[in-house]
Short mmCIF file of C-alpha atoms in Angstrom, two decimals:
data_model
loop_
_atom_site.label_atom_id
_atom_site.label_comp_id
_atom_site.label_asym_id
_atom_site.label_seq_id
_atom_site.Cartn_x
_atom_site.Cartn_y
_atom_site.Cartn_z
CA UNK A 37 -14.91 18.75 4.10
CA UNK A 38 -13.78 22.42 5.60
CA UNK A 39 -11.55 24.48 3.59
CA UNK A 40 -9.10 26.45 5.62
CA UNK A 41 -6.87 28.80 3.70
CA UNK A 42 -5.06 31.06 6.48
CA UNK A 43 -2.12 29.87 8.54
CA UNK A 44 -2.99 31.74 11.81
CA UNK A 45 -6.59 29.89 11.72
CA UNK A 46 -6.42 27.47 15.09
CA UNK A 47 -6.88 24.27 13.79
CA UNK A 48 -3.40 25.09 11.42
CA UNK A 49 -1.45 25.95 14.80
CA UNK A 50 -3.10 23.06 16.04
CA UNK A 51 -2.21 20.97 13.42
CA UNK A 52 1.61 22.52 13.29
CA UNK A 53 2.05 21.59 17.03
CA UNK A 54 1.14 17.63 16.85
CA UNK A 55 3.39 17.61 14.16
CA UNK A 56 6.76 19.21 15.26
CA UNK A 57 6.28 19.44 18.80
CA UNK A 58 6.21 16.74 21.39
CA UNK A 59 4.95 18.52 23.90
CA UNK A 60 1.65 19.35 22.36
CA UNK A 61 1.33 15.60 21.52
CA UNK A 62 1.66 15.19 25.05
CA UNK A 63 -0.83 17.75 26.13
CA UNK A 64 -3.33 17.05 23.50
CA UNK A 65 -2.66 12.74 23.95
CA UNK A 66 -2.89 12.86 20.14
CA UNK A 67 -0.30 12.37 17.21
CA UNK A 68 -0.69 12.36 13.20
CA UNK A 69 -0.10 9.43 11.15
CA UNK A 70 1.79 10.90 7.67
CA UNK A 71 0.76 9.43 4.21
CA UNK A 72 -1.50 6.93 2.95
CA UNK A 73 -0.48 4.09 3.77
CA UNK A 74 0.05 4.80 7.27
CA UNK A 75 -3.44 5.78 7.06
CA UNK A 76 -4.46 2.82 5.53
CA UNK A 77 -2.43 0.66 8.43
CA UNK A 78 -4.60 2.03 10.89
CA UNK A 79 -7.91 1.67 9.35
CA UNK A 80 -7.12 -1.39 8.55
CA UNK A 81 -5.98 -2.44 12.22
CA UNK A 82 -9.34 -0.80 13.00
CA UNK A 83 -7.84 1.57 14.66
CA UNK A 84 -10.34 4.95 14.94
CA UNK A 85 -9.23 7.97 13.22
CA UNK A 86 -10.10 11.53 15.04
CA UNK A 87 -9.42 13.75 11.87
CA UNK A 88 -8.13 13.60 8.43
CA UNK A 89 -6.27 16.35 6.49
CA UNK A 90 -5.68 16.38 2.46
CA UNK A 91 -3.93 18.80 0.27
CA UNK A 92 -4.87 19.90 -3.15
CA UNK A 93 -2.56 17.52 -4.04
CA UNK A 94 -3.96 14.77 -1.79
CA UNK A 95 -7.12 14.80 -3.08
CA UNK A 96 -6.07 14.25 -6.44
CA UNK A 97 -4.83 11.17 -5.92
CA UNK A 98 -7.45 8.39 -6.48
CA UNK A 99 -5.70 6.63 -3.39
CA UNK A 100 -6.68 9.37 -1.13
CA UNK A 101 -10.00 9.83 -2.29
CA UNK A 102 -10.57 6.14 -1.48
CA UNK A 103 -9.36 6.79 1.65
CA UNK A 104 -11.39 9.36 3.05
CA UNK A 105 -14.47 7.23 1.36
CA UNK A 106 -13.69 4.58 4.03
CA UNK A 107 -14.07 7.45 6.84
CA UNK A 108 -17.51 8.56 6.41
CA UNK A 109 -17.82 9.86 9.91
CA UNK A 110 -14.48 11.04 10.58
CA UNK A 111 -14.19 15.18 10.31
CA UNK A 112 -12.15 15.95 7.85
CA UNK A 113 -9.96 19.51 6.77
CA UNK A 114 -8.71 20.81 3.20
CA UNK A 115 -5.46 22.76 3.26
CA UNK A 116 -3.77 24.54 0.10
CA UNK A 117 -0.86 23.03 -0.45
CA UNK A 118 1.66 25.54 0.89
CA UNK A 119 -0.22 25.37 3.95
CA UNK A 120 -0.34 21.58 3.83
CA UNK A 121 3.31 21.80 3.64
CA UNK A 122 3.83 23.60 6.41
CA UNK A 123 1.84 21.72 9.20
CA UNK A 124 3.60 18.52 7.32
CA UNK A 125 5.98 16.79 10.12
CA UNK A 126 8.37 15.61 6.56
CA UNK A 127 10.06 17.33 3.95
CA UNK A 128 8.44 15.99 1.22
CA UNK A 129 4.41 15.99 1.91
CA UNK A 130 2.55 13.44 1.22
CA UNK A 131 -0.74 15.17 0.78
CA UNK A 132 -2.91 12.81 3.98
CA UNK A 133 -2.42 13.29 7.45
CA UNK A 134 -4.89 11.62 10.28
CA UNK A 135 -4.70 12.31 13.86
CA UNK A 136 -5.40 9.71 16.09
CA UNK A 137 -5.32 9.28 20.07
CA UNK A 138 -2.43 7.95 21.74
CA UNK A 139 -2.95 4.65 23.26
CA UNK A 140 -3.05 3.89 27.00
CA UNK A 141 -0.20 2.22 28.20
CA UNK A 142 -0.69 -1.55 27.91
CA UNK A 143 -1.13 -3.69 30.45
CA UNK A 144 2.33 -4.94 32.26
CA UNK A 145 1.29 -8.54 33.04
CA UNK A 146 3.87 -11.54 33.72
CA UNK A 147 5.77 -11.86 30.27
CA UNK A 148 6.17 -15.12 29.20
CA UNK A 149 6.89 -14.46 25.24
CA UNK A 150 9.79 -13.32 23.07
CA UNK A 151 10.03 -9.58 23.42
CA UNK A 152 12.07 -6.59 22.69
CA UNK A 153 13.91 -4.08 25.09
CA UNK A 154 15.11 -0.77 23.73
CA UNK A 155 17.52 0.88 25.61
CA UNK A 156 17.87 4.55 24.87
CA UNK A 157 17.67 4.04 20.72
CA UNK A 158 17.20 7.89 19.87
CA UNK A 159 17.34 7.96 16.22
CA UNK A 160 13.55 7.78 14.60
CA UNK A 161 14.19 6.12 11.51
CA UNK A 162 16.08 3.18 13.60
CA UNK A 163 13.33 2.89 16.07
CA UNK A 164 10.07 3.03 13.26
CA UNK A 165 12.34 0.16 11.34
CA UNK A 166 12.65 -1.98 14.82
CA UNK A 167 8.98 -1.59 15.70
CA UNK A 168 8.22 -3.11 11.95
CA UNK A 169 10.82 -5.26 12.34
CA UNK A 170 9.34 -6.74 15.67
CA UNK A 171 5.53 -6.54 13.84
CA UNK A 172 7.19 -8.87 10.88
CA UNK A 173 8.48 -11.61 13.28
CA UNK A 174 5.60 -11.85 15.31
CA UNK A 175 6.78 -10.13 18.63
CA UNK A 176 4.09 -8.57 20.48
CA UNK A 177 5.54 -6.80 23.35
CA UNK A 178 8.50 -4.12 23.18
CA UNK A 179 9.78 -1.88 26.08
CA UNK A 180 11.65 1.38 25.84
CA UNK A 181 13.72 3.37 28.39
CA UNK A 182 13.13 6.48 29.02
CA UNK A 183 16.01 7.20 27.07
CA UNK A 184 14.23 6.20 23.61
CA UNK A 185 12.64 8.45 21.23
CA UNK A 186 8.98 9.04 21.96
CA UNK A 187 7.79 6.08 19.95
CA UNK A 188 4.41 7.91 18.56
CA UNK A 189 6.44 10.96 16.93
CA UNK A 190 5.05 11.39 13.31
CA UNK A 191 8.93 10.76 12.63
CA UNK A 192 9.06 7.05 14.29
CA UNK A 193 5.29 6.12 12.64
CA UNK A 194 6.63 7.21 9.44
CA UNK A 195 9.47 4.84 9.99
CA UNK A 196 6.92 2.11 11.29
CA UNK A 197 4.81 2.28 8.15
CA UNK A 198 2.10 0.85 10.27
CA UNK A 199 4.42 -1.75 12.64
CA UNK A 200 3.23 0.19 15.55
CA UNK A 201 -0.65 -1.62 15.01
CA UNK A 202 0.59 -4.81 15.83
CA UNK A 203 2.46 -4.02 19.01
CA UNK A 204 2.13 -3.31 22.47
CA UNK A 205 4.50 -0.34 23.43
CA UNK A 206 5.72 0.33 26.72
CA UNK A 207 7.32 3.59 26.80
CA UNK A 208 9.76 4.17 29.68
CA UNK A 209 9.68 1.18 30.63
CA UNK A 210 11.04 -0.16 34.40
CA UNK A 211 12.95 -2.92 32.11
CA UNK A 212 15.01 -4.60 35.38
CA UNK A 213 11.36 -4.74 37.64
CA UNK A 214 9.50 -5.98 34.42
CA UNK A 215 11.86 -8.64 33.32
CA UNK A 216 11.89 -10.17 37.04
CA UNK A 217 11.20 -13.70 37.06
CA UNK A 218 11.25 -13.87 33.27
CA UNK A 219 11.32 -17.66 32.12
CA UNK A 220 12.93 -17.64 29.02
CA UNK A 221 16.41 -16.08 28.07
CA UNK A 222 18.05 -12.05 27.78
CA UNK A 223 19.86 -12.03 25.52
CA UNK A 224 21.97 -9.11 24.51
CA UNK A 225 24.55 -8.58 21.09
CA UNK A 226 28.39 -8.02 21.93
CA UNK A 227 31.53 -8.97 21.62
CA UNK A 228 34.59 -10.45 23.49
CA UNK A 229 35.77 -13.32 25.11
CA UNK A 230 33.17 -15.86 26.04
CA UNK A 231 30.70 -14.29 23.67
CA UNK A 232 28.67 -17.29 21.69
CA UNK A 233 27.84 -17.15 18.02
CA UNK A 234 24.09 -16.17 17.12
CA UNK A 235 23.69 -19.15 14.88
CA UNK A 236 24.69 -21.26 17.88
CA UNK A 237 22.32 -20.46 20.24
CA UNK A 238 18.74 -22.72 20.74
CA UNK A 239 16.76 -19.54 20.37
CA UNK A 240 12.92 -21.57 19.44
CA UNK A 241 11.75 -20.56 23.27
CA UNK A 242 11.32 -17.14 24.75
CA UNK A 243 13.87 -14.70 23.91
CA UNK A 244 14.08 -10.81 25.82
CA UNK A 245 16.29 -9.49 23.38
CA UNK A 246 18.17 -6.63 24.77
CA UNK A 247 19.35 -3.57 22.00
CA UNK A 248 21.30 -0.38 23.09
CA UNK A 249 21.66 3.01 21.63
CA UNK A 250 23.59 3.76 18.62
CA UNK A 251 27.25 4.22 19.04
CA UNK A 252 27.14 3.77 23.34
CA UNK A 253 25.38 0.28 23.31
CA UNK A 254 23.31 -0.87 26.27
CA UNK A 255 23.67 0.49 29.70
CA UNK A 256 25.37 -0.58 32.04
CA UNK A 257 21.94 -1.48 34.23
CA UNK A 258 20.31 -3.18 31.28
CA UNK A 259 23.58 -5.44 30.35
CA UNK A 260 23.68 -6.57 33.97
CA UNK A 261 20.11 -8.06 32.81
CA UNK A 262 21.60 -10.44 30.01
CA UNK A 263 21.76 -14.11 30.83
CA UNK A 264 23.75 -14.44 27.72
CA UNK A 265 25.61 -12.74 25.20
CA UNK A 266 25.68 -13.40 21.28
CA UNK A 267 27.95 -12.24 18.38
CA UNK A 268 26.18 -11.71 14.76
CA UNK A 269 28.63 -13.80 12.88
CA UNK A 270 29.91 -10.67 9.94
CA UNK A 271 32.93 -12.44 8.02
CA UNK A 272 33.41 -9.12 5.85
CA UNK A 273 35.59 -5.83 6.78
CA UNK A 274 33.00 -4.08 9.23
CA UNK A 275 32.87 -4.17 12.82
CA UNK A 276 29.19 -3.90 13.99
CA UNK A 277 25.70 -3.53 12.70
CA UNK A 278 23.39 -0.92 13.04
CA UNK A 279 21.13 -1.30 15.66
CA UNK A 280 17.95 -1.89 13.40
CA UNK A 281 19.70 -4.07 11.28
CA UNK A 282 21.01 -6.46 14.12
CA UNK A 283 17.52 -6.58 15.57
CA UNK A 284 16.61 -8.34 12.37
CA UNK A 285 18.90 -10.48 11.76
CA UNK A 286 18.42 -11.77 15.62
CA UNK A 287 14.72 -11.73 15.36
CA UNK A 288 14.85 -13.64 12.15
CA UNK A 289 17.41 -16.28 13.02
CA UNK A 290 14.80 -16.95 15.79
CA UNK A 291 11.92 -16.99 13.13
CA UNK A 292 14.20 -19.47 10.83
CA UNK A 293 14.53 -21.72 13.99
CA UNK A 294 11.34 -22.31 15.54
CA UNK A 295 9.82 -23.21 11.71
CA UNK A 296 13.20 -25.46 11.22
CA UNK A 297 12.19 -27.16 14.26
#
């Protein structure tokens, strides 16, 4: 394991760009995973590690050490902790960071499965928690506008804790050419007159479940997709659900269906 102890050495600038900058993730096709149990997500989706990173700290943890044991060939880098800190994309370090490549866009075949659409959902923490979310109830394929946050940021893995694995990601994502001839329904979350309960629907076939930014909602080009619209049935003194949150209870009322059926 190299030691680095100087924050204008190249690998920390590196390091600092993948983190906080999405245009070096870009131009290097890498990002960081943060922590170890994102770590531990990937390896365990056997999904190849290009470097590891560990902090004083880090390596005091008998977690850690395990889990550079499992990466016997994987190049690995010491930091201080200060300087740990500051290539760290969070707050509060968590002492392992890996870098990994960023996947080629998956293939855009015919889909005839329950998916996800995202339109425009910028916040990270709401995104990582869908992606899980999706990974939970079995739903393979999600597709983001190009209006979404960049769904590999260190922020939106972190969120993830390791969701991202068990998905197939298509980032800015043609979502009217894509969903063309799709044989099940698209559905999208409202309210208003005509609007059908979600506990109503027959939701055990394929579902393209449609979700729009916070606060603005879907577009007005992704609505116009919707065969149907549901309400989430909320008897208490709020309005609407954040957008994570309905995407779960959806996903899940579909889940509690097909195994009721």
């Amino acid at each position: 394991m190299k030691t680095i102890t100087s924050r204008d050495n190249p690998a920390v600038k590196r390091l600092h760009g993948l983190a906080h900058s999405a245009r070096d993730r870009r131009s290097e096709s890498r990002t960081l995973l943060d922590g170890a149990h994102l770590v531990r997500a990937a390896l365990d989706a056997g999904w190849p590690l290009r470097e590891l990173i560990a902090s004083d700290q880090g390596l005091a943890r008998a977690e850690i050490a395990d889990l550079i044991e499992r990466c016997p060939g994987v190049p690995a880098i010491h930091l201080p902790d200060a300087l740990f800190a500051h290539i760290s994309p969070v707050d509060t370090p968590s002492g392992l960071i890996a870098i990994i490549d960023l996947p080629a866009p998956p293939s855009t075949q015919a889909f005839t499965e329950s998916l996800l659409v995202l339109d425009g959902v910028q916040d990270a923490g709401n995104l990582g928690t869908i992606l899980r979310t999706a990974a939970a109830a079995g739903v393979r394929d999600v597709l983001l506008t190009p209006g979404c946050a960049q769904a590999w940021s260190p922020r939106v893995l972190r969120a993830g804790m390791g969701g991202h694995f068990c998905v197939r990601l298509h980032e800015h994502a043609d979502v009217a050419a894509l969903l063309r001839g799709y044989p099940g329904q698209i559905l999208a979350t409202g309210l208003g007159a005509g609007v059908r309960g979600l506990y109503e629907m027959d939701l055990r076939g394929a579902v393209a479940w449609l979700f729009g930014a916070e606060g603005r909602g879907l577009s007005a080009a992704v609505a116009a997709l919707a065969t149907d619209t549901v309400v989430i049935p909320m008897p208490g003194a709020v309005e609407s659900l954040n957008v994570a949150a309905a995407a779960a209870v959806c996903l899940f009322e579909q889940v509690r269906q097909r195994r009721a059926a």
